[in-house]
Short mmCIF file of C-alpha atoms in Angstrom, two decimals:
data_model
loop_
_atom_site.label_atom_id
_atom_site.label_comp_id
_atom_site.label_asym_id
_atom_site.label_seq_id
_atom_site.Cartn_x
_atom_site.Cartn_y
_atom_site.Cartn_z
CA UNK P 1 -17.98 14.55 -52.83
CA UNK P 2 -20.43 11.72 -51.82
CA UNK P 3 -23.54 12.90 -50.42
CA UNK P 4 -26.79 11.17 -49.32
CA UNK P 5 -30.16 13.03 -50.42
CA UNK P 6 -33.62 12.50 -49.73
CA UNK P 7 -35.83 12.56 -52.62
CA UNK P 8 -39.37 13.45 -53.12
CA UNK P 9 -41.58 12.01 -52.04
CA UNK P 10 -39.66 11.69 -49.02
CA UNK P 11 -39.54 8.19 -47.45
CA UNK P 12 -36.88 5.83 -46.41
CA UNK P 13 -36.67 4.13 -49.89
CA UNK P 14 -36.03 7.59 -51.45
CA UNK P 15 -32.20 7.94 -49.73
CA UNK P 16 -30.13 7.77 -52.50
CA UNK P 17 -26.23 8.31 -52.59
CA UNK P 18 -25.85 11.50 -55.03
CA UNK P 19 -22.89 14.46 -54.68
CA UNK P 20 -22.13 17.66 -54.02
CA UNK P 21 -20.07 20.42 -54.23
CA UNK P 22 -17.17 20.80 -51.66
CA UNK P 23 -16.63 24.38 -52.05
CA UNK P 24 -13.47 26.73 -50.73
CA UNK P 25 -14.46 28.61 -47.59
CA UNK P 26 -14.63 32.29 -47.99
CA UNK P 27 -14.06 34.90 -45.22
CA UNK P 28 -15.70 33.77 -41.87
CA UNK P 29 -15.84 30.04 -43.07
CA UNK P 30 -14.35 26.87 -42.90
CA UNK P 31 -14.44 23.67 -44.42
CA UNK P 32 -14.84 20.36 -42.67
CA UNK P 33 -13.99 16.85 -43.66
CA UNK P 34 -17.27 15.07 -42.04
CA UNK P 35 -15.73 12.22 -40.30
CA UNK P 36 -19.14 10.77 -38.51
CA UNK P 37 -22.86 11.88 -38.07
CA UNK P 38 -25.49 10.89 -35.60
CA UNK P 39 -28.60 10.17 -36.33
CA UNK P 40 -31.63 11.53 -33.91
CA UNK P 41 -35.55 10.82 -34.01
CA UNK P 42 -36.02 14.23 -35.65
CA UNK P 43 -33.95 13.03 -38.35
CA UNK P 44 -36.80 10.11 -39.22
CA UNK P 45 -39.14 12.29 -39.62
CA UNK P 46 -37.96 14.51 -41.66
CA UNK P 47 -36.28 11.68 -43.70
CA UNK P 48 -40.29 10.15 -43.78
CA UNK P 49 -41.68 13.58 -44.87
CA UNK P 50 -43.45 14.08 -41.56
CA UNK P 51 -41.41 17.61 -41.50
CA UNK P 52 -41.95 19.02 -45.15
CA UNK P 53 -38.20 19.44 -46.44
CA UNK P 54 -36.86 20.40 -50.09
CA UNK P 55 -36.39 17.61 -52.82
CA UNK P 56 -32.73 16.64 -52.63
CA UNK P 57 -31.99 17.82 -48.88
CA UNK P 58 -29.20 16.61 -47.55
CA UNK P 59 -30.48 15.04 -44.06
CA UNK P 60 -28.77 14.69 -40.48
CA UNK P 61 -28.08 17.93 -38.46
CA UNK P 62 -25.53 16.11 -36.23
CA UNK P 63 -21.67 16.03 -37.88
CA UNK P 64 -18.18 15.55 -36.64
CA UNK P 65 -14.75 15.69 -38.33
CA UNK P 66 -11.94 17.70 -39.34
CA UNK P 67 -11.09 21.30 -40.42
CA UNK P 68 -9.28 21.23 -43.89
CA UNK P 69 -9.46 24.42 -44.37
CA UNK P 70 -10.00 28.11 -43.13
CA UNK P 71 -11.45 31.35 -44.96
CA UNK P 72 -10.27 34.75 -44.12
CA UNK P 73 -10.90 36.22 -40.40
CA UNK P 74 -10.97 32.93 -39.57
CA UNK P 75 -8.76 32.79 -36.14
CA UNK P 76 -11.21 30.40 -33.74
CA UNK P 77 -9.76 27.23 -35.82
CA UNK P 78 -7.11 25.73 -38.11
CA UNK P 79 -6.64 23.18 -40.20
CA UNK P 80 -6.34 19.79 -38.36
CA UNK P 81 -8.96 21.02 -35.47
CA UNK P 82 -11.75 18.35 -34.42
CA UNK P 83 -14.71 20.31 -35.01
CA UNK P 84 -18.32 19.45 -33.89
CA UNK P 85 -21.31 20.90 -35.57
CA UNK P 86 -23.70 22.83 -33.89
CA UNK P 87 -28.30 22.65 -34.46
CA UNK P 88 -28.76 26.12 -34.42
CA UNK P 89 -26.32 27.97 -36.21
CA UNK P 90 -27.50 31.65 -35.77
CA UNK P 91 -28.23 30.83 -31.53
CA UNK P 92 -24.87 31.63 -30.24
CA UNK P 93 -25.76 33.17 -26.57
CA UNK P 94 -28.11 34.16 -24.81
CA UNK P 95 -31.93 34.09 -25.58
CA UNK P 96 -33.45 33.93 -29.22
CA UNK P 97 -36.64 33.80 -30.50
CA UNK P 98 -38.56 30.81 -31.71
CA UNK P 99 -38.54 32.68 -35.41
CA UNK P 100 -35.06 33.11 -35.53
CA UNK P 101 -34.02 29.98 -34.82
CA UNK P 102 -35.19 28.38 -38.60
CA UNK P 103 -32.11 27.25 -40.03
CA UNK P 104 -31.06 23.78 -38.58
CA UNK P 105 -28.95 21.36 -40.71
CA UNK P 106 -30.96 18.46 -41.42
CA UNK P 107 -34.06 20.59 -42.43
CA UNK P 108 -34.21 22.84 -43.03
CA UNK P 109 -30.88 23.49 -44.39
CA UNK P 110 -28.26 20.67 -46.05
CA UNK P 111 -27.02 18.51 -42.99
CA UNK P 112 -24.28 16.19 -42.55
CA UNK P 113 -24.88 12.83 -44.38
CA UNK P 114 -21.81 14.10 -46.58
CA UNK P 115 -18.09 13.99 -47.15
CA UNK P 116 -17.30 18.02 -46.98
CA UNK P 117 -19.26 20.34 -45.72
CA UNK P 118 -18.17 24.46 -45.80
CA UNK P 119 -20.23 26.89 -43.13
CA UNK P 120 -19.48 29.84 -40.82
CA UNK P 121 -16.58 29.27 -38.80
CA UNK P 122 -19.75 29.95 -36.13
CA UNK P 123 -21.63 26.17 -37.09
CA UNK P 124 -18.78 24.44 -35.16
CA UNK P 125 -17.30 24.27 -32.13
CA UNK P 126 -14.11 22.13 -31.13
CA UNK P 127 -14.97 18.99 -30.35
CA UNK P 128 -13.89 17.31 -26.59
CA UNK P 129 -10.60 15.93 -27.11
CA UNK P 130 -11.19 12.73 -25.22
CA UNK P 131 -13.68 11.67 -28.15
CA UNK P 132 -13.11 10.36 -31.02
CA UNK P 133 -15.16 11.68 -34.72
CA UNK P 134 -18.30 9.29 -33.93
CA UNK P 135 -18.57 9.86 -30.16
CA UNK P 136 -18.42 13.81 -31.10
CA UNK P 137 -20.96 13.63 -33.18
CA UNK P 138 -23.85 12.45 -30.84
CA UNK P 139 -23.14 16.00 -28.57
CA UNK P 140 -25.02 18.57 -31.46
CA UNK P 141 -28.50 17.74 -30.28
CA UNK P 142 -28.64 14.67 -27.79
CA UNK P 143 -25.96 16.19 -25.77
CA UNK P 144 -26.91 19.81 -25.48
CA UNK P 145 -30.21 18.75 -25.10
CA UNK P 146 -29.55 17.20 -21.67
CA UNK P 147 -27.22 19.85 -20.98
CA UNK P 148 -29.44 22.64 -21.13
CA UNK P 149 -32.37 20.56 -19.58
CA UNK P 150 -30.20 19.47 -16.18
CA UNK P 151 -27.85 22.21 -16.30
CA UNK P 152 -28.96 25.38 -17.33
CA UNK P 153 -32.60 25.12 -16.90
CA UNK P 154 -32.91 22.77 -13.88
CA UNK P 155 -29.55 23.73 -12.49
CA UNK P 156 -29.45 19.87 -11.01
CA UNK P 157 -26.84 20.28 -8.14
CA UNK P 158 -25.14 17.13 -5.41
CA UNK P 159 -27.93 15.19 -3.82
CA UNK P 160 -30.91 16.34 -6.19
CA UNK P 161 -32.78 13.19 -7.80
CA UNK P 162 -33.49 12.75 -11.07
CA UNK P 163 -35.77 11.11 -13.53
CA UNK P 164 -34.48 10.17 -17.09
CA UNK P 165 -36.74 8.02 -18.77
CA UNK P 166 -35.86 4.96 -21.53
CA UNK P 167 -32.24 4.44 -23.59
CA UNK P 168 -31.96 7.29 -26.28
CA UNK P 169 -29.29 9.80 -26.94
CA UNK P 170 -30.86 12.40 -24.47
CA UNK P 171 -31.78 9.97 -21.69
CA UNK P 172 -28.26 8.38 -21.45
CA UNK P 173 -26.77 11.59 -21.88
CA UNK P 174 -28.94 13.13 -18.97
CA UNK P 175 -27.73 10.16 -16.96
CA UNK P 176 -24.23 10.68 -16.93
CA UNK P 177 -24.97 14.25 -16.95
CA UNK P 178 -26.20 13.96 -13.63
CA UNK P 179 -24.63 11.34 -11.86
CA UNK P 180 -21.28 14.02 -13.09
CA UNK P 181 -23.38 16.55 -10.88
CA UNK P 182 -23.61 14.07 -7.62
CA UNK P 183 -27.03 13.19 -8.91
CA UNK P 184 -28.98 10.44 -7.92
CA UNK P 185 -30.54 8.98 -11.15
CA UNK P 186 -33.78 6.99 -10.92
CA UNK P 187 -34.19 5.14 -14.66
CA UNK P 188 -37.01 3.86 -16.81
CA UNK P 189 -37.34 1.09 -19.62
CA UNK P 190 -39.85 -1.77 -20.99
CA UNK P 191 -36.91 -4.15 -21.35
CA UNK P 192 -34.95 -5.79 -18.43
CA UNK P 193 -32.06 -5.99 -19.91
CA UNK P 194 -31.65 -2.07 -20.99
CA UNK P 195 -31.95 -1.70 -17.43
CA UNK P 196 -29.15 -3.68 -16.62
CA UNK P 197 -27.17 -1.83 -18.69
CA UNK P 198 -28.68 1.54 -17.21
CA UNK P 199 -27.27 0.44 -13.71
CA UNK P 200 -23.81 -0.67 -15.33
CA UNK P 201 -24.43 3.36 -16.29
CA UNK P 202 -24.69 4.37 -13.15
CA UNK P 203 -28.70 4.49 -12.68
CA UNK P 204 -29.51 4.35 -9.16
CA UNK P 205 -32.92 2.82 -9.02
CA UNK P 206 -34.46 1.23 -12.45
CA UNK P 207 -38.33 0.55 -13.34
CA UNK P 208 -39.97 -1.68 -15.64
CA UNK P 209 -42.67 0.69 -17.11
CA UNK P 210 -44.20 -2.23 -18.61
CA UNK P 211 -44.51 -3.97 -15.67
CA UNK P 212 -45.10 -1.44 -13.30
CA UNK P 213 -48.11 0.97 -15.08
CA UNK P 214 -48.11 3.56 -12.11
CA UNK P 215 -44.58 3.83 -12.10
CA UNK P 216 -44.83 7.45 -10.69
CA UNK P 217 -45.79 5.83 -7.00
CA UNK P 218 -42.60 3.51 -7.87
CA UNK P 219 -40.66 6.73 -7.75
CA UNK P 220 -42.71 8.11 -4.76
CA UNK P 221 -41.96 4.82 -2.47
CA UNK P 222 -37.88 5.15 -4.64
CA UNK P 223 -37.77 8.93 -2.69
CA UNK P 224 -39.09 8.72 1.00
CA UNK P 225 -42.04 9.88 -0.43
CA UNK P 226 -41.27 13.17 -1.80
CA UNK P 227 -40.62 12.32 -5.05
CA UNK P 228 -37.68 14.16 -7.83
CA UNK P 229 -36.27 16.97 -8.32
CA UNK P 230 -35.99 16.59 -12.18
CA UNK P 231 -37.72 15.10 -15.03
CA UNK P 232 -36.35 14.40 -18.46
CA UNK P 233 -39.60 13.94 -20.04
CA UNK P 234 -39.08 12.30 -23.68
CA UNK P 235 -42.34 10.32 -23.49
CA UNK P 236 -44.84 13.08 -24.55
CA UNK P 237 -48.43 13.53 -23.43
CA UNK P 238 -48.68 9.41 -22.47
CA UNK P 239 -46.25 9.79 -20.15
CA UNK P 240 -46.25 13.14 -18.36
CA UNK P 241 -49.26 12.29 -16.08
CA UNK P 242 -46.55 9.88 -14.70
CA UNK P 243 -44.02 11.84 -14.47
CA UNK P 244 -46.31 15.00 -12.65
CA UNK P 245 -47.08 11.67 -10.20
CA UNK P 246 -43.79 10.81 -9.84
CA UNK P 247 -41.91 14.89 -9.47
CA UNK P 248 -41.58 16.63 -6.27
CA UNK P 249 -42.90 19.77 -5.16
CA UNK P 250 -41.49 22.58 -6.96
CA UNK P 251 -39.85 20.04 -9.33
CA UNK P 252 -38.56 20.96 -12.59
CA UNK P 253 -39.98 18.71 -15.50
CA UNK P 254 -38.15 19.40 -19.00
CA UNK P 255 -40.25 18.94 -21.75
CA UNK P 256 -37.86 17.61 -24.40
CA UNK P 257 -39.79 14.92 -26.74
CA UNK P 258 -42.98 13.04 -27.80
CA UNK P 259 -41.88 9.39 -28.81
CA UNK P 260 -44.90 8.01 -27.38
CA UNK P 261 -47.01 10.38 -29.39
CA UNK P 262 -47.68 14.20 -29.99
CA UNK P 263 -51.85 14.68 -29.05
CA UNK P 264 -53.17 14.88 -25.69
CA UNK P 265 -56.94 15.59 -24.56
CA UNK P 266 -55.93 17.35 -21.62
CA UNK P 267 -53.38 18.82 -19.22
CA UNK P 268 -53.79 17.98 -15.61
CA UNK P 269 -53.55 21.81 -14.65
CA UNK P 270 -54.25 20.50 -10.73
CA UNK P 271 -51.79 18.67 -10.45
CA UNK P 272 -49.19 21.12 -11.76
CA UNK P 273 -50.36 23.92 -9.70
CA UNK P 274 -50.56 21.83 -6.74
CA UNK P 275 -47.19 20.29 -6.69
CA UNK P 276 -45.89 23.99 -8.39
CA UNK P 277 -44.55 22.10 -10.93
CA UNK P 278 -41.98 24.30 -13.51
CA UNK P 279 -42.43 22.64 -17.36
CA UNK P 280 -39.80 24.04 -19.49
CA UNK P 281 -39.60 23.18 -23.22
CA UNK P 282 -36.53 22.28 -24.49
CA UNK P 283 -35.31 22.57 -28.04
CA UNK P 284 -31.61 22.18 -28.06
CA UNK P 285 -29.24 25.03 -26.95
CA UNK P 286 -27.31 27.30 -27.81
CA UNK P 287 -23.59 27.77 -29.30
CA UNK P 288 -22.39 28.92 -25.82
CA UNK P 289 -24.33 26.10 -23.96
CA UNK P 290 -22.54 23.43 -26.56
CA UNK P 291 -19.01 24.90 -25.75
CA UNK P 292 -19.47 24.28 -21.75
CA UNK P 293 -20.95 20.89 -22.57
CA UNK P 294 -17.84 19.98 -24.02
CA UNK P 295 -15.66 21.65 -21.54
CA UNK P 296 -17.82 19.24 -18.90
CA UNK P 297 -17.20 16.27 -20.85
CA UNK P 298 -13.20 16.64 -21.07
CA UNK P 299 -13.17 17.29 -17.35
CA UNK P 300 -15.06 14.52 -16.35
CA UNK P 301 -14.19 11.60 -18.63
CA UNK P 302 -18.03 11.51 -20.51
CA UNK P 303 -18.23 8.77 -23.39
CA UNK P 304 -21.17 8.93 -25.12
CA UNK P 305 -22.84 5.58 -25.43
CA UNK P 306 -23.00 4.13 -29.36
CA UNK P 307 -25.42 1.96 -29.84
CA UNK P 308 -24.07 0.68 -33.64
CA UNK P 309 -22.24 2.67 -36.40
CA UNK P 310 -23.49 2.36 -40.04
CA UNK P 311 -21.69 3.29 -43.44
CA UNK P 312 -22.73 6.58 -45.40
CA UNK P 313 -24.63 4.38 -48.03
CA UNK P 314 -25.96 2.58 -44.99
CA UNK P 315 -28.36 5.57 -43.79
CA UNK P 316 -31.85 4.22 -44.78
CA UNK P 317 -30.92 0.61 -43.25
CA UNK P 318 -29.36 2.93 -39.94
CA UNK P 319 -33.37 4.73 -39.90
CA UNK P 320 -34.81 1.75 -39.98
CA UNK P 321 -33.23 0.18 -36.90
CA UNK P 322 -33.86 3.75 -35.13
CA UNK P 323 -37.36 3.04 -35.91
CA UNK P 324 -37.25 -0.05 -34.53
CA UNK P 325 -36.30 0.79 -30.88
CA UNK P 326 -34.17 -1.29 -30.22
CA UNK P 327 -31.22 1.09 -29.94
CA UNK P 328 -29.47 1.52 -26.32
CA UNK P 329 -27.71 4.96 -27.13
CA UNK P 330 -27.00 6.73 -30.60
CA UNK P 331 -26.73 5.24 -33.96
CA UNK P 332 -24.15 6.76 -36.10
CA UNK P 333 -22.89 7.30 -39.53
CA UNK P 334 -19.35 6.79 -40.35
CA UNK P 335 -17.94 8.76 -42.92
#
């Protein structure tokens, strides 16, 4: 089978198309023709070499498609099943620790930039059955990500206000996420145009962060003065003294990314012990939490937004224009 690899040392320019072995599932396993991937800003950096990996790894830890073929035991799916992959394959329920949670397609194990792949029947789940291959495929990390930030951590319920900031997988996800839950959604971006698109989304209130620097008063004055309930913070340290501005008292602030950068000099420990503030790190979910998310989505009509689909051979160009952010929603790989 066809199978995209990054070579050593990594960088964009070292994605080359190579193969692989589509092997026959054995007991507990199934194979999967991968129909789509997604692509996610964890993915670039490994695909860089920011996150060591092995020569040859086969990148992207987000992949849709079909099951082809079952192993023995096998009795969760059958052939012909739309299958979605899952990011950590040994996190099924419950809690896990940090160390046990080291085996994530994409790096450090083989992903999904590939034509077959063959796992544990437990690396999938069924996929919603109002998607299609490509829309399935942005739910592994994107989608459970905002899941487990709104819904099982923050437990966002009718009437609570929210705070997703910019257009990536997560954000957009969290946004129709919560307007599902009877939300009201209060949405960030430098360009005025993604936020007309955000309202067409359902955003209630949109900010120019570019425009507006102390866009946490924006959301004060947005809020009668109390400010949100939720945060999903995907900013990183140059953004979270906005968003501690800009959360209510008590609020819950989910600590999912660092696009804007990964060092800070400080934490601004009075202001979350005055407000009472709850961060929570978020790194994914679990096998359970990606089964409910899809259960959510068929019941209430959820389509992923696609920003552009590119070709297998097309990864390094589809990086690139991740890089460039100028995506509204998730790139994808069509297989």
């Amino acid at each position: 089978m066809k199978a995209m690899r990054i070579r050593h040392p990594a960088s964009l320019d070292a994605i080359e198309i190579s193969t692989a072995e589509a092997a026959a599932p054995g007991p507990g396993e199934i194979r999967v023709r991968i129909r789509a991937a997604a692509l996610n800003f964890r993915d670039s950096l490994v695909a860089t070499g920011f996150f060591p990996s092995v020569d040859g790894l086969i990148p992207l830890s987000d992949g849709a498609g079909e099951v082809t073929d079952v192993g023995a035991g096998v009795t969760e799916f059958k052939p012909g099943d739309a299958v979605v992959s899952t990011f950590h394959p040994a996190w099924l329920d419950g809690h896990m620790e940090r160390s046990q949670l080291n085996n994530s397609p994409g790096g450090p194990a083989d992903g999904f930039a590939c034509e077959f792949a063959t796992r544990p029947a437990t690396h999938f789940t069924h996929a919603p059955s109002t998607l299609n291959h490509v829309e399935s495929a942005t739910l592994t990390c994107a989608g459970v990500t905002a899941w487990r930030a709104l819904i099982c951590d923050g437990q966002v319920k009718p009437g609570a206000r929210v705070l997703v900031q910019g257009t990536g997988g997560v954000s957009l996800f969290a946004l129709l996420l919560a307007k599902a839950a009877g939300a009201t959604v209060i949405a960030t971006s430098s360009s005025d145009e993604k936020l007309e698109r955000l309202k067409t989304l359902g955003a209630d209130h949109i900010i120019n962060y570019r425009k507006v620097e102390k866009w946490g008063q924006t959301v004060i004055a947005l809020t009668d003065g109390l400010g949100v309930d939720h945060v999903i913070e995907v900013g990183g340290p140059n953004t979270l003294a906005q968003s501690l501005i800009a959360a209510r008292t008590g609020a819950h602030i989910a600590i999912i990314g660092a696009v804007a950068g990964f060092q800070s000099d400080a934490m601004p420990f009075a202001a979350v012990q005055a407000k009472r503030i709850r961060l929570q790190g978020v790194t994914v979910g679990s096998r359970r939490n990606q089964m409910d998310l899809v259960r959510a989505i068929t019941a209430n009509g959820i389509k992923p937004v696609i920003d552009r689909t590119f070709p297998l051979d097309g990864l390094a160009e589809a990086f690139r224009h991740l890089r460039t952010g100028q995506h509204f929603g998730k790139i994808c790989i069509g297989i």
